Backbone as numpy.savetxt, mean C-alpha at the origin, in Angstrom:
# Nx Ny Nz CAx CAy CAz Cx Cy Cz
3.00 -6.37 -18.59 3.36 -6.52 -17.19 3.49 -5.14 -16.56
2.88 -4.97 -15.41 2.96 -3.69 -14.72 4.18 -3.69 -13.80
4.86 -2.55 -13.76 6.04 -2.38 -12.91 5.68 -1.39 -11.81
6.01 -1.75 -10.56 5.63 -0.94 -9.41 6.86 -0.51 -8.63
6.90 0.76 -8.25 8.01 1.28 -7.46 7.45 2.06 -6.29
7.78 1.59 -5.07 7.33 2.28 -3.87 8.37 3.28 -3.39
7.89 4.28 -2.66 8.78 5.24 -2.01 8.05 5.82 -0.81
8.82 6.50 0.04 8.22 7.21 1.16 8.43 6.57 2.52
9.04 5.39 2.54 9.29 4.77 3.83 10.37 5.51 4.60
10.54 5.11 5.86 11.56 5.74 6.67 11.34 5.48 8.14
12.03 6.26 8.95 11.95 6.15 10.41 11.07 7.28 10.95
10.12 6.91 11.79 9.22 7.91 12.36 8.94 7.53 13.81
8.68 8.51 14.63 8.35 8.25 16.03 6.88 7.82 16.16
6.60 7.09 17.19 5.23 6.68 17.45 4.33 7.91 17.51
3.16 7.80 16.90 2.25 8.93 16.83 2.41 9.77 15.58
3.49 9.53 14.85 3.75 10.30 13.65 3.02 9.77 12.43
3.31 10.38 11.28 2.63 10.04 10.03 3.65 9.82 8.93
3.25 9.03 7.96 4.05 8.82 6.76 3.12 8.66 5.57
3.61 9.05 4.41 2.86 8.83 3.18 3.71 7.99 2.24
3.19 6.85 1.85 3.87 5.98 0.89 3.25 6.16 -0.49
4.11 6.17 -1.49 3.66 6.29 -2.87 4.09 5.08 -3.66
3.30 4.75 -4.65 3.60 3.63 -5.54 3.31 4.10 -6.97
4.36 4.19 -7.77 4.20 4.58 -9.17 4.13 3.32 -10.03
3.11 3.24 -10.85 2.92 2.09 -11.73 3.24 2.46 -13.16
3.88 1.55 -13.86 4.20 1.78 -15.26 4.16 0.47 -16.02
4.18 0.57 -17.34 4.26 -0.63 -18.16 3.00 -0.95 -18.93
1.88 -0.54 -18.40 0.63 -0.79 -19.12 -0.46 0.06 -18.50
-1.56 0.19 -19.20 -2.70 0.93 -18.69 -3.30 0.18 -17.50
-3.81 0.92 -16.55 -4.30 0.33 -15.31 -5.81 0.13 -15.28
-6.43 0.29 -16.42 -7.86 0.05 -16.50 -8.18 -1.35 -15.99
-9.19 -1.46 -15.15 -9.63 -2.73 -14.56 -8.67 -3.29 -13.51
-7.67 -2.53 -13.13 -6.74 -3.00 -12.12 -7.26 -2.72 -10.71
-6.83 -3.58 -9.79 -6.97 -3.35 -8.36 -5.56 -3.15 -7.82
-5.36 -2.06 -7.10 -4.06 -1.74 -6.53 -4.14 -1.90 -5.02
-3.15 -2.59 -4.45 -3.21 -2.87 -3.02 -1.93 -2.51 -2.31
-2.04 -2.39 -1.00 -0.88 -2.22 -0.13 -0.89 -3.35 0.89
0.28 -3.95 1.08 0.47 -5.03 2.03 1.71 -4.70 2.86
1.90 -5.43 3.92 3.12 -5.26 4.70 3.54 -6.61 5.28
4.82 -6.70 5.58 5.34 -7.90 6.20 6.37 -7.53 7.25
6.07 -7.90 8.48 6.98 -7.68 9.58 7.87 -8.92 9.76
9.04 -8.76 10.36 9.94 -9.90 10.55 9.26 -11.05 11.28
9.35 -12.23 10.72 8.78 -13.40 11.35 7.28 -13.54 11.21
6.66 -12.66 10.43 5.20 -12.71 10.28 4.82 -12.88 8.82
3.59 -13.29 8.60 3.09 -13.42 7.24 2.77 -12.05 6.65
2.73 -12.01 5.34 2.35 -10.78 4.67 0.89 -10.47 5.00
0.64 -9.19 5.28 -0.66 -8.75 5.78 -1.28 -7.73 4.82
-2.51 -7.96 4.43 -3.24 -7.00 3.60 -3.61 -5.77 4.42
-3.46 -4.59 3.79 -3.79 -3.33 4.47 -4.93 -2.58 3.79
-4.81 -2.41 2.48 -5.77 -1.56 1.79 -5.70 -1.83 0.29
-6.79 -1.48 -0.39 -6.81 -1.62 -1.85 -7.75 -0.58 -2.43
-7.56 -0.32 -3.72 -8.41 0.63 -4.41 -8.56 0.17 -5.86
-9.78 0.29 -6.38 -9.98 -0.05 -7.79 -9.59 1.15 -8.63
-8.78 0.90 -9.66 -8.24 2.02 -10.43 -9.34 2.79 -11.14
-10.27 2.10 -11.75 -11.28 2.77 -12.55 -12.28 3.57 -11.72
-12.83 2.95 -10.68 -13.89 3.59 -9.89 -13.36 4.30 -8.66
-12.19 3.94 -8.23 -11.66 4.54 -7.00 -12.32 4.01 -5.74
-12.88 2.82 -5.83 -13.50 2.22 -4.65 -12.41 1.69 -3.73
-12.46 2.06 -2.47 -11.38 1.71 -1.55 -11.82 0.70 -0.50
-10.86 -0.05 -0.01 -11.05 -1.06 1.02 -9.92 -0.89 2.04
-10.26 -0.85 3.30 -9.27 -0.71 4.35 -9.45 -1.86 5.34
-8.36 -2.53 5.66 -8.45 -3.63 6.61 -8.81 -3.09 7.99
-9.60 -3.85 8.73 -10.08 -3.40 10.03 -8.94 -3.04 10.98
-7.83 -3.77 10.87 -6.71 -3.56 11.80 -6.08 -2.17 11.68
-6.27 -1.50 10.54 -5.67 -0.18 10.35 -6.72 0.88 10.01
-7.97 0.49 10.03 -9.03 1.43 9.69 -9.04 2.57 10.71
-9.19 3.78 10.22 -9.15 4.95 11.08 -7.77 5.57 11.18
-6.74 4.82 10.75 -5.37 5.35 10.79 -4.74 5.39 9.40
-5.15 4.50 8.51 -4.59 4.44 7.16 -5.68 4.80 6.15
-5.28 5.50 5.09 -6.18 5.75 3.97 -5.44 5.46 2.67
-6.21 5.15 1.63 -5.63 4.87 0.32 -6.30 5.76 -0.71
-5.52 6.20 -1.67 -6.04 7.04 -2.74 -5.22 6.77 -4.00
-5.77 7.23 -5.15 -4.98 7.09 -6.38 -5.00 8.42 -7.12
-3.91 8.67 -7.81 -3.78 9.85 -8.65 -3.63 9.34 -10.08
-4.72 9.42 -10.84 -4.71 8.83 -12.17 -3.81 9.60 -13.13
-3.57 10.87 -12.85 -2.72 11.67 -13.74 -1.25 11.30 -13.58
-0.90 10.72 -12.43 0.48 10.36 -12.16 0.67 8.86 -12.02
-0.38 8.10 -12.31 -0.31 6.64 -12.18 0.24 6.22 -10.81
-0.25 6.86 -9.78 0.30 6.67 -8.44 -0.79 6.27 -7.45
-0.46 5.33 -6.60 -1.32 4.94 -5.49 -0.64 5.39 -4.20
-1.42 5.97 -3.31 -0.87 6.58 -2.10 -1.47 5.90 -0.88
-0.62 5.58 0.07 -1.07 5.08 1.36 -0.65 6.10 2.41
-1.63 6.73 3.01 -1.35 7.69 4.08 -1.56 7.00 5.42
-0.56 7.14 6.28 -0.59 6.47 7.56 -0.46 7.49 8.68
-1.37 7.43 9.62 -1.41 8.38 10.73 -1.30 7.62 12.06
-0.91 8.35 13.09 -0.84 7.77 14.43 -0.12 6.42 14.41
1.05 6.42 13.83 1.79 5.18 13.69 2.24 4.62 15.02
2.30 3.28 15.07 2.66 2.58 16.29 3.88 1.70 16.01
4.63 1.34 17.03 5.80 0.47 16.81 5.43 -0.82 16.08
4.24 -1.33 16.32 3.82 -2.57 15.65 3.52 -2.38 14.17
3.55 -1.16 13.69 3.42 -0.90 12.26 4.75 -1.08 11.53
5.80 -1.29 12.27 7.12 -1.50 11.66 7.10 -2.74 10.77
7.47 -2.54 9.51 7.41 -3.63 8.53 7.94 -3.12 7.19
8.09 -4.05 6.26 8.32 -3.67 4.87 6.95 -3.57 4.20
6.71 -2.46 3.56 5.42 -2.19 2.93 5.54 -2.39 1.42
4.58 -3.13 0.88 4.61 -3.48 -0.53 3.37 -2.96 -1.26
3.61 -2.47 -2.45 2.53 -2.14 -3.37 2.30 -3.35 -4.26
1.05 -3.61 -4.62 0.72 -4.77 -5.44 -0.39 -4.43 -6.42
-0.47 -5.21 -7.48 -1.48 -4.95 -8.51 -1.98 -6.24 -9.11
-3.22 -6.20 -9.56 -3.78 -7.33 -10.30 -4.94 -6.83 -11.12
-5.34 -7.62 -12.09 -6.49 -7.27 -12.91 -7.73 -7.85 -12.26
-8.60 -6.95 -11.83 -9.86 -7.33 -11.17 -9.62 -8.22 -9.97
-10.68 -8.76 -9.42 -10.59 -9.70 -8.31 -10.85 -9.05 -6.98
-11.07 -9.89 -6.01 -11.33 -9.42 -4.65 -10.10 -8.73 -4.10
-10.30 -7.67 -3.33 -9.14 -6.87 -2.89 -8.20 -7.59 -1.95
-8.67 -8.58 -1.21 -7.82 -9.23 -0.21 -7.20 -10.54 -0.69
-7.47 -10.93 -1.91 -6.90 -12.18 -2.41 -5.60 -11.91 -3.16
-4.97 -12.97 -3.63 -3.61 -12.90 -4.15 -3.46 -11.92 -5.30
-2.33 -11.20 -5.30 -1.95 -10.28 -6.37 -0.82 -10.91 -7.18
-0.64 -10.45 -8.41 0.39 -11.07 -9.25 1.49 -10.11 -9.68
1.47 -8.88 -9.21 2.56 -7.96 -9.48 2.88 -7.24 -8.18
4.18 -7.16 -7.87 4.60 -6.60 -6.59 5.75 -5.63 -6.80
5.79 -4.62 -5.95 6.95 -3.74 -5.91 8.04 -4.35 -5.06
9.15 -3.62 -4.93 10.29 -4.13 -4.19 10.16 -3.92 -2.69
9.23 -3.09 -2.29 9.00 -2.84 -0.88 9.74 -1.62 -0.37
9.19 -1.02 0.66 9.84 0.12 1.33 9.71 -0.07 2.83
10.81 0.15 3.54 10.85 -0.11 4.97 10.23 1.05 5.75
9.36 0.70 6.68 8.80 1.66 7.62 9.18 1.20 9.02
9.82 2.10 9.76 10.22 1.79 11.13 9.64 2.83 12.06
8.91 2.38 13.06 8.27 3.28 14.02 8.93 3.06 15.37
9.54 4.10 15.88 10.23 4.01 17.17 9.29 4.42 18.30
9.51 3.81 19.45 8.63 4.10 20.60 9.16 5.26 21.41
């Protein structure tokens, strides 16, 4: 079972940037897909981005394309979500997720505890 711990959330003004990190532990990540999701109050969980651990192939949801990027650091078992030009509507709890193979936007079976991102106007 993979264990995920997110960090890097916080309060930022609109137009600012944040970098979220997710450290994975517990097993080798070969063949894993690592994803970032978010959930705002009263809304469903929303897919943002994913990356394949082995190849580093990335996927960015259209709603955040051009503002969010995803990367992985294989030496530190870390997945990074960089967010630029943040907007108040980006306010949500951000979750790191993992699964073995599969389409990037479908269900994941391992989740972190989440990190709060608040964007003030």
